[in-house]
mmCIF file of C-alpha atoms and ligand atoms in Angstrom:
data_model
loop_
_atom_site.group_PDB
_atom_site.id
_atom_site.type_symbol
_atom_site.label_atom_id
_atom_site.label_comp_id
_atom_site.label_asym_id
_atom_site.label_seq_id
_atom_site.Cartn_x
_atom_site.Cartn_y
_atom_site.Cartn_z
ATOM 1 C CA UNK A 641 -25.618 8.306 13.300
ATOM 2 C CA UNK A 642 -22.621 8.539 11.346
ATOM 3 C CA UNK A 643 -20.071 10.962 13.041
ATOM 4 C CA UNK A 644 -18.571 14.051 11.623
ATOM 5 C CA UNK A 645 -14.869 14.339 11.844
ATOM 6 C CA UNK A 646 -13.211 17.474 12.377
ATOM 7 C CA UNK A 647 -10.443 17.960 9.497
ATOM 8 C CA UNK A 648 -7.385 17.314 10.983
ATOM 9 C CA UNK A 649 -3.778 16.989 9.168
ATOM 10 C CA UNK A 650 -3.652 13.952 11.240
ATOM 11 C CA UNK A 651 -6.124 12.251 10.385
ATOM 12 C CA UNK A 652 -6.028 13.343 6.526
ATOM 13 C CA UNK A 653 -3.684 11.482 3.879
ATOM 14 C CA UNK A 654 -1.349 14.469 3.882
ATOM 15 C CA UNK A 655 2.356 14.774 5.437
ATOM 16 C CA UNK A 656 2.228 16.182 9.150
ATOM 17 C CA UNK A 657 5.561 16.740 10.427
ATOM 18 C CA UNK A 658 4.983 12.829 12.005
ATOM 19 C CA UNK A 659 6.317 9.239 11.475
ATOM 20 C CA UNK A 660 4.885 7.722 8.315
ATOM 21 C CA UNK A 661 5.315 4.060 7.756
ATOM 22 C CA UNK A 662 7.775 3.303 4.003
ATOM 23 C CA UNK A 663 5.814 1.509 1.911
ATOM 24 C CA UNK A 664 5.850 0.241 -1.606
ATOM 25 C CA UNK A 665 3.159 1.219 -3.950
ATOM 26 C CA UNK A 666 2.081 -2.222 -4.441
ATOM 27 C CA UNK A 667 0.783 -2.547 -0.168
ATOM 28 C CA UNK A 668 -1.818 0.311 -1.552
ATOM 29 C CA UNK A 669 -4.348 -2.711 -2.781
ATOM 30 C CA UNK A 670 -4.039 -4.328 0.923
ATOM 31 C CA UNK A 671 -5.266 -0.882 2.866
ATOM 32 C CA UNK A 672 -7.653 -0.240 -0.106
ATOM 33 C CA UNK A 673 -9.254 -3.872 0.206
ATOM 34 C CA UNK A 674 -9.310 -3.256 4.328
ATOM 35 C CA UNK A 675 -11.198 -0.358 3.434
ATOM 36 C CA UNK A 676 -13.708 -1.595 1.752
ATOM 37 C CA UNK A 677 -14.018 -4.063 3.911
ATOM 38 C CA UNK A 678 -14.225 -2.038 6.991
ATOM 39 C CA UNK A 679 -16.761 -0.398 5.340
ATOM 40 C CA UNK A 680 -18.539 -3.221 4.606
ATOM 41 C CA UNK A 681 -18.645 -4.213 7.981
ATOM 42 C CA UNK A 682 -19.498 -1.317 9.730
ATOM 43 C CA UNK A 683 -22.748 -0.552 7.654
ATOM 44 C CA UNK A 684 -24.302 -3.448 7.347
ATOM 45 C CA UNK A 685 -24.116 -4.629 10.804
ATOM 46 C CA UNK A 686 -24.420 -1.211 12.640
ATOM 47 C CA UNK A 687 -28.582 -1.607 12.805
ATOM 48 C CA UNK A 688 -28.085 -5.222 13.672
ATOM 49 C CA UNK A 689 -28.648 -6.165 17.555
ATOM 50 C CA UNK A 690 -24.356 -6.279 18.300
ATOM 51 C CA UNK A 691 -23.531 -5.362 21.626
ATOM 52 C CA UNK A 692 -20.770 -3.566 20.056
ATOM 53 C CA UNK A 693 -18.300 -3.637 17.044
ATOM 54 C CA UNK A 694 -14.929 -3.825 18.196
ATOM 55 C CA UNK A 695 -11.398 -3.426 15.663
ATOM 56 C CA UNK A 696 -8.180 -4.873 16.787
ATOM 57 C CA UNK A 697 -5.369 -4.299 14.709
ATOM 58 C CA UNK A 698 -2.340 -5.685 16.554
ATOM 59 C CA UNK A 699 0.720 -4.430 14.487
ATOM 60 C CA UNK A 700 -0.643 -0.530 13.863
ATOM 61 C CA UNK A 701 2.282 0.942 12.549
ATOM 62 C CA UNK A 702 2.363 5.234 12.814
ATOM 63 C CA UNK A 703 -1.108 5.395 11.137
ATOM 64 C CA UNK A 704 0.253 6.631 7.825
ATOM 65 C CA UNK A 705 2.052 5.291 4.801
ATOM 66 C CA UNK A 706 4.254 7.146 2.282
ATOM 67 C CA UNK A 707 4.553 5.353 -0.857
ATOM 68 C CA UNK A 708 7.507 4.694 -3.045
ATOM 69 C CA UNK A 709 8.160 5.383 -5.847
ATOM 70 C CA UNK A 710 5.167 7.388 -6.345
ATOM 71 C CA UNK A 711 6.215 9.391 -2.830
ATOM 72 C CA UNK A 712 1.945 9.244 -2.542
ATOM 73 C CA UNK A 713 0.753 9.266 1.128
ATOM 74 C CA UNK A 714 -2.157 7.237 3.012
ATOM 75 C CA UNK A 715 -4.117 6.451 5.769
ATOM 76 C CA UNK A 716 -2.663 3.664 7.618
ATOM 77 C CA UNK A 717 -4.669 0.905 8.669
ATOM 78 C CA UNK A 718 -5.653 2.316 12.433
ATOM 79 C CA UNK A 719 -6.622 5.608 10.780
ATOM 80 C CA UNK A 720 -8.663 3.483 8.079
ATOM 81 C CA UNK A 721 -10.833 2.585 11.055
ATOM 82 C CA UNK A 722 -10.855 5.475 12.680
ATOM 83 C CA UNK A 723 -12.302 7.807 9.828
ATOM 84 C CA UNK A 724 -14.910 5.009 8.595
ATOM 85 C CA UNK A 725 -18.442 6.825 7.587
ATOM 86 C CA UNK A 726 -20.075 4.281 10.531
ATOM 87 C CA UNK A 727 -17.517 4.121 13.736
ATOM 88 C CA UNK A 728 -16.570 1.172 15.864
ATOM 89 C CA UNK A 729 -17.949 1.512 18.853
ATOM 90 C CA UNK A 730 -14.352 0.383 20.119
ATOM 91 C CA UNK A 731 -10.751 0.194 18.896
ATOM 92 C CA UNK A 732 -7.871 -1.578 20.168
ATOM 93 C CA UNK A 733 -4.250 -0.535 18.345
ATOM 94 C CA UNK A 734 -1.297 -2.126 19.933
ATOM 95 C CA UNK A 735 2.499 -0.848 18.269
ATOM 96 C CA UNK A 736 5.645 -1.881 19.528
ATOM 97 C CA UNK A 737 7.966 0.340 18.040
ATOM 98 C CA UNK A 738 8.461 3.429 19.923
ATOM 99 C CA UNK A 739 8.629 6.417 16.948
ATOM 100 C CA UNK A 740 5.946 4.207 15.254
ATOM 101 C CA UNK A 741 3.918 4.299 18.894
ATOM 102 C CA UNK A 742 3.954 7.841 19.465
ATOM 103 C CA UNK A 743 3.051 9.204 15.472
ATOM 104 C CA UNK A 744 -0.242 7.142 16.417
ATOM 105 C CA UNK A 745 -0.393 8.346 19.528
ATOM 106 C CA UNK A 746 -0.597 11.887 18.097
ATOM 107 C CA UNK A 747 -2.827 10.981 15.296
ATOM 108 C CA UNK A 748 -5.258 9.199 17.226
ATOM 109 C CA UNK A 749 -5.296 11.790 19.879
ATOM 110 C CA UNK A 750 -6.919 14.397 17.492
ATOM 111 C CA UNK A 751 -9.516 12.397 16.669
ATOM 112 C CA UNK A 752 -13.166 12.394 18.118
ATOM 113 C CA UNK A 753 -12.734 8.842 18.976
ATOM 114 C CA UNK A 754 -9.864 8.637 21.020
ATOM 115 C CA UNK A 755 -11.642 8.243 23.769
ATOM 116 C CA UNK A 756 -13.210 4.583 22.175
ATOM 117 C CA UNK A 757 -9.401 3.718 21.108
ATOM 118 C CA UNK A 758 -7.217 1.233 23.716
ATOM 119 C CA UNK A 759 -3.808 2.303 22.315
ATOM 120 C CA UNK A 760 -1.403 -0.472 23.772
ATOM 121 C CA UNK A 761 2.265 0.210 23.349
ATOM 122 C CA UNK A 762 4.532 -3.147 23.218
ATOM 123 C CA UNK A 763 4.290 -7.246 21.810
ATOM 124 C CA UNK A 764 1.016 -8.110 20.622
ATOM 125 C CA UNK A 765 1.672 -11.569 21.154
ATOM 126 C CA UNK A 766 1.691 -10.823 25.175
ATOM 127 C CA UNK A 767 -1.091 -7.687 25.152
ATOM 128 C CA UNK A 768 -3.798 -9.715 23.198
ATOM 129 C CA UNK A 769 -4.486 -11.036 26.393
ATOM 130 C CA UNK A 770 -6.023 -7.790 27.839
ATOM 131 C CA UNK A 771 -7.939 -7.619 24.846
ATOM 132 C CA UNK A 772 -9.382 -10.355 25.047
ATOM 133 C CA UNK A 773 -10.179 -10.317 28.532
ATOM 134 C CA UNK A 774 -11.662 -7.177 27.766
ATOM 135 C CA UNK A 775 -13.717 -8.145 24.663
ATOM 136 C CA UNK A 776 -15.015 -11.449 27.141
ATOM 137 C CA UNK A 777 -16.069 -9.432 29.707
ATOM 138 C CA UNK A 778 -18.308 -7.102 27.879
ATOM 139 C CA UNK A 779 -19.612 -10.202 25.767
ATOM 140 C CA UNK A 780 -20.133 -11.897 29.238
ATOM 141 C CA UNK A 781 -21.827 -9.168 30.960
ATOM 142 C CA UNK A 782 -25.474 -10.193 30.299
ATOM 143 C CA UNK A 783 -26.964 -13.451 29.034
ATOM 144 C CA UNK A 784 -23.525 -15.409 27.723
ATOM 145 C CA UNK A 785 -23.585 -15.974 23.921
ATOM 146 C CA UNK A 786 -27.089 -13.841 23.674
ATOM 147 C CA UNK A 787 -25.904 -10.327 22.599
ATOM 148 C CA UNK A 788 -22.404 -10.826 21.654
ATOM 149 C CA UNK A 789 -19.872 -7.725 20.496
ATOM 150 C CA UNK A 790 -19.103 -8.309 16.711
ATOM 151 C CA UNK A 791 -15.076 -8.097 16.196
ATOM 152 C CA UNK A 792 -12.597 -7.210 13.324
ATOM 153 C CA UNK A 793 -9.294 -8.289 13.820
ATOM 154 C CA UNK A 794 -6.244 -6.904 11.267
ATOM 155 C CA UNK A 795 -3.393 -8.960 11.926
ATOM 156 C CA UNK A 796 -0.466 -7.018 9.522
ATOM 157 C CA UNK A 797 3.100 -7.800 10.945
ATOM 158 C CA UNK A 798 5.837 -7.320 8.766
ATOM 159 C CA UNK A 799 7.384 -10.740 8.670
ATOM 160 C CA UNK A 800 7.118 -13.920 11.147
ATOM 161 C CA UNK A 801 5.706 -12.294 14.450
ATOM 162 C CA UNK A 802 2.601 -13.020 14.610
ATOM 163 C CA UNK A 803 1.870 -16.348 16.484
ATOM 164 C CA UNK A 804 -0.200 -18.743 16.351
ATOM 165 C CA UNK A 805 -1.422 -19.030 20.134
ATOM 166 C CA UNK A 806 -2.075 -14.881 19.753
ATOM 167 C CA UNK A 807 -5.006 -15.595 16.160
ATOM 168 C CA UNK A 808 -6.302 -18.409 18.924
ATOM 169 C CA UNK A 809 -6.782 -16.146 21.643
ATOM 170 C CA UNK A 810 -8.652 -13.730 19.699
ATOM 171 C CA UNK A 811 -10.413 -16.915 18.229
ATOM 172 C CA UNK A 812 -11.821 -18.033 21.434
ATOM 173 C CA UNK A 813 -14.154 -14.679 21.205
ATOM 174 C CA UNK A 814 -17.104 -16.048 19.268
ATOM 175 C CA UNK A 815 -17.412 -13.310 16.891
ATOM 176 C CA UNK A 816 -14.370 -12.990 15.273
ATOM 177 C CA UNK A 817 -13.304 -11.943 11.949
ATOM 178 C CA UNK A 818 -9.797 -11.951 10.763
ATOM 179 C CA UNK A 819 -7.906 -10.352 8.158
ATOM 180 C CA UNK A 820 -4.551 -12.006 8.070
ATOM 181 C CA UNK A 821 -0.810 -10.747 6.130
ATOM 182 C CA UNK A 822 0.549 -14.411 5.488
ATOM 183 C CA UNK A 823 3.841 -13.435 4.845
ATOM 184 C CA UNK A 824 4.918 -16.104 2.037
ATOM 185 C CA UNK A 825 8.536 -14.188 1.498
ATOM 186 C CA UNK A 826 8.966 -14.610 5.358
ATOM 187 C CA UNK A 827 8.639 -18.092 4.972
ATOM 188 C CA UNK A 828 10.720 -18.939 2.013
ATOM 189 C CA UNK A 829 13.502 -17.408 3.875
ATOM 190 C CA UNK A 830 13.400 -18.564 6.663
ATOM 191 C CA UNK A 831 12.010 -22.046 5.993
ATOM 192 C CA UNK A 832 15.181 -23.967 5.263
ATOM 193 C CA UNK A 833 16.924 -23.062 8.263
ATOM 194 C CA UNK A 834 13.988 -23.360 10.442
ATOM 195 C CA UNK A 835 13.553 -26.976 9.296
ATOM 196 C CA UNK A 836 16.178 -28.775 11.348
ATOM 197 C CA UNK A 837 16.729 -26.845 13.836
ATOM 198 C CA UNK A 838 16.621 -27.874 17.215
ATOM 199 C CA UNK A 839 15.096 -25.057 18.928
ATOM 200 C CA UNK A 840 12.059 -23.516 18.973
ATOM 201 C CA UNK A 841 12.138 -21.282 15.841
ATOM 202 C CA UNK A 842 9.689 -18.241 14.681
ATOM 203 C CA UNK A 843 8.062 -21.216 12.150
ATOM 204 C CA UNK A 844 7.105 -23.305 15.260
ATOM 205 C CA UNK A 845 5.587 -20.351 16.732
ATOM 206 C CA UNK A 846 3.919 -18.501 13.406
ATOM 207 C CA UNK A 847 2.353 -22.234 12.847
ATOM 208 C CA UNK A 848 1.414 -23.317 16.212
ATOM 209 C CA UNK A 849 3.080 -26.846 15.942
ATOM 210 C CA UNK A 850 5.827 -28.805 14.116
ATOM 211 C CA UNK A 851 3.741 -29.916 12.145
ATOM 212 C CA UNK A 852 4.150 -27.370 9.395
ATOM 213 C CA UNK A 853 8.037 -29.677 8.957
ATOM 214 C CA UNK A 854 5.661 -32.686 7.447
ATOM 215 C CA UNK A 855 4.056 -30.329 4.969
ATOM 216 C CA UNK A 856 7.073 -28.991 4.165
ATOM 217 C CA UNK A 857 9.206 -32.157 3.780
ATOM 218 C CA UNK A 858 6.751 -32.978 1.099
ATOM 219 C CA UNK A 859 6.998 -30.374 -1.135
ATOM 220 C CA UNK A 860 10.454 -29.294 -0.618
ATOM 221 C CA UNK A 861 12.417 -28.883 -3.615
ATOM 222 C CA UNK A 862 9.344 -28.165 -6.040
ATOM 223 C CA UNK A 863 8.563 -24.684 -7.247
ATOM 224 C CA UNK A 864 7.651 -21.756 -5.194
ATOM 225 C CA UNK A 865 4.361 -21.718 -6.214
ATOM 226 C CA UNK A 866 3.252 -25.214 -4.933
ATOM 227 C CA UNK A 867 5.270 -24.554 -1.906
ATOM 228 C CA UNK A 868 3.169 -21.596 -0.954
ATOM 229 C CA UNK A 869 -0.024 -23.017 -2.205
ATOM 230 C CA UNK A 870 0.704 -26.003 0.418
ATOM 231 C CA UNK A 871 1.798 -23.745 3.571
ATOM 232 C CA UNK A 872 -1.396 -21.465 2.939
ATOM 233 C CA UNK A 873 -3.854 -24.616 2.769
ATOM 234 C CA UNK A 874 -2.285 -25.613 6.340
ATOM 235 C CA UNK A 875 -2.581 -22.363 7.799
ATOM 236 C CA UNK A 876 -6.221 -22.191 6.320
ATOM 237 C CA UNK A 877 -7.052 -25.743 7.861
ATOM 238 C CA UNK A 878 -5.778 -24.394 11.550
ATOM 239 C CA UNK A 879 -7.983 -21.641 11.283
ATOM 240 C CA UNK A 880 -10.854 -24.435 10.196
ATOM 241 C CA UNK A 881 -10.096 -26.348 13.408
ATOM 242 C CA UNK A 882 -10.535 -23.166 15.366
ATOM 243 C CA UNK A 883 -14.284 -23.149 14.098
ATOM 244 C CA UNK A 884 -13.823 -20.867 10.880
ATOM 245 C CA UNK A 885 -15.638 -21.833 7.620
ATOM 246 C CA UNK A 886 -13.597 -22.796 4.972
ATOM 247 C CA UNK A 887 -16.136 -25.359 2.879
ATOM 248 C CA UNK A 888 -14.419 -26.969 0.031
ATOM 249 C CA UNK A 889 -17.438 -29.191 -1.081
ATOM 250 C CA UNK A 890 -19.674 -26.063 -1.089
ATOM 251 C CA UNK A 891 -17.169 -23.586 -2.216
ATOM 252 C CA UNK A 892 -17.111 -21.647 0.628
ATOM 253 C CA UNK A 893 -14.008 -19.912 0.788
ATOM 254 C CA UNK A 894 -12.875 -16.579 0.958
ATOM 255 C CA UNK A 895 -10.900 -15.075 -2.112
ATOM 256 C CA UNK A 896 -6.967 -14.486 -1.160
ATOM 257 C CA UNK A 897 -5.277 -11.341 -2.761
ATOM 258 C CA UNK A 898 -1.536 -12.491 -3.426
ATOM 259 C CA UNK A 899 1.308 -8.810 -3.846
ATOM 260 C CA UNK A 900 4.077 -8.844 -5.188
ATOM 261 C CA UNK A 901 7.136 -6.370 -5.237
ATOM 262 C CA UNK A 902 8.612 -4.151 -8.301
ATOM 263 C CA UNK A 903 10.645 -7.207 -9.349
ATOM 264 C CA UNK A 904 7.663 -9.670 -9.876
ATOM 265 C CA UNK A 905 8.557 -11.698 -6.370
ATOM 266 C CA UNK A 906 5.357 -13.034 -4.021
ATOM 267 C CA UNK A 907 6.088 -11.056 -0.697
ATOM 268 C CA UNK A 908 2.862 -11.837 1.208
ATOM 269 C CA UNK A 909 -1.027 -13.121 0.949
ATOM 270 C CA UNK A 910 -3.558 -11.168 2.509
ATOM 271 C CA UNK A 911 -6.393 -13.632 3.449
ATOM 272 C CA UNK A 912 -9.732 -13.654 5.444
ATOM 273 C CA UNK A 913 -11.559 -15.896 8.090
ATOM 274 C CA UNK A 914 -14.901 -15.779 9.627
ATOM 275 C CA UNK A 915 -17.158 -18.063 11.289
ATOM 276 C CA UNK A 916 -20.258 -16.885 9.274
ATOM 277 C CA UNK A 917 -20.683 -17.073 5.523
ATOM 278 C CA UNK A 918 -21.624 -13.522 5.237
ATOM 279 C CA UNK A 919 -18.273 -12.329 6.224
ATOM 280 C CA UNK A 920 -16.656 -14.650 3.442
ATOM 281 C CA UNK A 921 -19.500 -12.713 0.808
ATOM 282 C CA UNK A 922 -18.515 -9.387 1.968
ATOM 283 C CA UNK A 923 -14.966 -10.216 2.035
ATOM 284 C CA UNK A 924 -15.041 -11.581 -1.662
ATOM 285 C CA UNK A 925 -17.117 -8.254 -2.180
ATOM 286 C CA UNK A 926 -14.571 -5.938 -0.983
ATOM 287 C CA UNK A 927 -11.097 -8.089 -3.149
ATOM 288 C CA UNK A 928 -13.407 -7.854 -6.416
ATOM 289 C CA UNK A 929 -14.236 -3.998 -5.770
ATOM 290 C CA UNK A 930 -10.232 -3.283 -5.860
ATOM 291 C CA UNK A 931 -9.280 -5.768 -8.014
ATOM 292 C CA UNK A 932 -12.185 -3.808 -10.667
ATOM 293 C CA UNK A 933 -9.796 -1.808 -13.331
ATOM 294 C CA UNK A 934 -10.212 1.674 -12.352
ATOM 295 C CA UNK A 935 -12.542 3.882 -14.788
ATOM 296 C CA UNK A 936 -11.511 7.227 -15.646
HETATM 297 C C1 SAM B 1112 3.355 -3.999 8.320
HETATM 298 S S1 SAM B 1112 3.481 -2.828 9.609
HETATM 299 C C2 SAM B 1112 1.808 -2.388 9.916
HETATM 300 C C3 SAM B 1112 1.276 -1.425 8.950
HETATM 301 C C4 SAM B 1112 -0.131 -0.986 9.254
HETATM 302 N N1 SAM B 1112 -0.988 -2.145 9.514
HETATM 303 C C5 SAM B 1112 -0.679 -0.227 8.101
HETATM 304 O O1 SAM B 1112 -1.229 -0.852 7.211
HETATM 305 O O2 SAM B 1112 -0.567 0.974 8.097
HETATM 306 C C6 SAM B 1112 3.852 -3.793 11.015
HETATM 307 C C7 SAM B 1112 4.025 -2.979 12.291
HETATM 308 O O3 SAM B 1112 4.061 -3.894 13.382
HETATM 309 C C8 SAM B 1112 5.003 -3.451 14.334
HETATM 310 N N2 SAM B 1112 5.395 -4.661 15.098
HETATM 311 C C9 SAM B 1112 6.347 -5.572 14.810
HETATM 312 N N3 SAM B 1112 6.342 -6.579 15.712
HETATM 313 C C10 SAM B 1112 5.333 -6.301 16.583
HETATM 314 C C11 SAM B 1112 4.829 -6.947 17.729
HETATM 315 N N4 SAM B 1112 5.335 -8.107 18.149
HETATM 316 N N5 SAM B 1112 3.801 -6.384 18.388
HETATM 317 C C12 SAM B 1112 3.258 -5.207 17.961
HETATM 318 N N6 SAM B 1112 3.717 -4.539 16.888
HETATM 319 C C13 SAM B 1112 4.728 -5.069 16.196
HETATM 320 C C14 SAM B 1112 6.098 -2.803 13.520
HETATM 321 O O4 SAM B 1112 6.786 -1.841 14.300
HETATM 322 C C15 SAM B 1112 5.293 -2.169 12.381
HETATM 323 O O5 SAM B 1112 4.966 -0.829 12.679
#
């Protein structure tokens, strides 16, 4: 049964004295696709025998955005889940800023479903481990791989910090969809710097190897476009290894939505992963519904 919310100015998209995160009008497509998405998900699989659906979104920021220039405010991504029509019947949010922490602390708190919302303040990269232990456990609890928990996993950060070994943790859980920010500016400025050095850099550590060095060796120098078009087919063919379906003979592969900033620049592709084919359909589903021109 879907659950009635209370109103609540914190859970609405209207300014309540809290934290709001600054955005630019042109991150409105990436909550708007997670949306419909989310949406997606939730209603076609809530009759389906899951033990549970569980969301993870490991960089929650405050829970609301204020847009610029148009000074327009929405429902950040945590609050997108929260207010679905269909619930999760879980929700982990982890935040490492403090003011960004406590604005979703209060948000969250005034909904009816705090009390199915883990709200973990601090790295992501270290605190994915309880949720995944967590997630295991329940999956584990009866016959192993029989009635498994069905996951969502939004993986936003702002830049470089999300790493590799934290998208294989949550990959080890068999059910496992990902929405992933690739963040394509964070790599073009960091890249060159990153290349010979001879520590471990944020590159080594987004990628998961040094391996991401070859690719770019080979296409260093040519434009920006075949650049990025090369890092994202790597990332794409880790997340293959870990067991999701990215079929090139059958063209099975889930649409990417690239943004761009005021001035025309690529800042970062949101793209999609799932083990099952239906997740790739309802993911395309979800890019073509925002991409449709609006009809007024
Ligand atoms: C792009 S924002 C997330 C926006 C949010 N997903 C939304 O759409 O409303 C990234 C957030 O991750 C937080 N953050 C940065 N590094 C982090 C880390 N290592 N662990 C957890 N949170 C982190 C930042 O404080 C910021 O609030």
């Amino acid at each position: 049964m879907p659950q009635e919310t209370t109103p609540s100015k914190y859970l609405e998209p209207v300014i309540d004295g809290l934290k709001m995160r600054d955005s630019q009008d042109y991150a409105k497509d990436k909550l708007r696709i997670l949306r419909a998405y989310v949406y997606r998900f939730t209603t076609s699989m809530r009759n389906k025998l899951w033990r549970s659906l569980h969301y993870i979104d490991l960089q929650a920021g405050p829970g609301k955005n204020q847009f610029r220039p148009s000074e327009s405010v929405d429902l950040g991504s945590p609050l997108i889940a929260l207010t679905t029509k269909y619930p999760f019947s879980r929700h982990y949010f982890v935040e490492k800023g403090d003011d960004e922490f406590n604005a979703l602390y209060t948000r969250i708190t005034a909904s009816q479903l705090t009390r199915n919302t883990t709200l973990l303040h601090g790295d992501c990269n270290q605190l994915v481990d309880q949720i995944v232990q967590e997630i295991s456990a329940v999956d584990s609890a009866y016959i192993q791989g029989k009635w498994p928990s069905l996951n969502l996993a939004f993986l936003d950060p702002e830049g470089l910090e999300l790493e590799w070994a934290t998208v294989e943790k949550l990959a080890k859980i068999n059910r496992m969809d990902l929405i992933i920010n690739f963040s394509t500016s964070g790599f073009t400025r960091n890249a060159e710097q990153m290349l010979n050095s001879e520590h471990t850099t944020k590159l080594d550590s987004f990628f998961g190897t040094l391996e991401w060095k070859d690719q770019y060796r080979q296409v260093v120098g040519q434009d920006a476009t075949k650049i990025r078009r090369v890092m994202l087919n790597f990332y794409q063919d880790r997340l293959k290894q870990l067991g999701y379906v990215y079929n090139y003979e059958r063209d099975i592969l889930p649409d990417e939505k690239a943004f761009r900033n005021q001035k025309g620049a690529q800042v970062y592709t949101l793209m999609f992963a799932s083990k099952h084919e239906l997740g790739i359909q309802f993911w395309n589903d979800a890019i073509q519904e925002v991409s449709q021109p609006k009809l007024f």
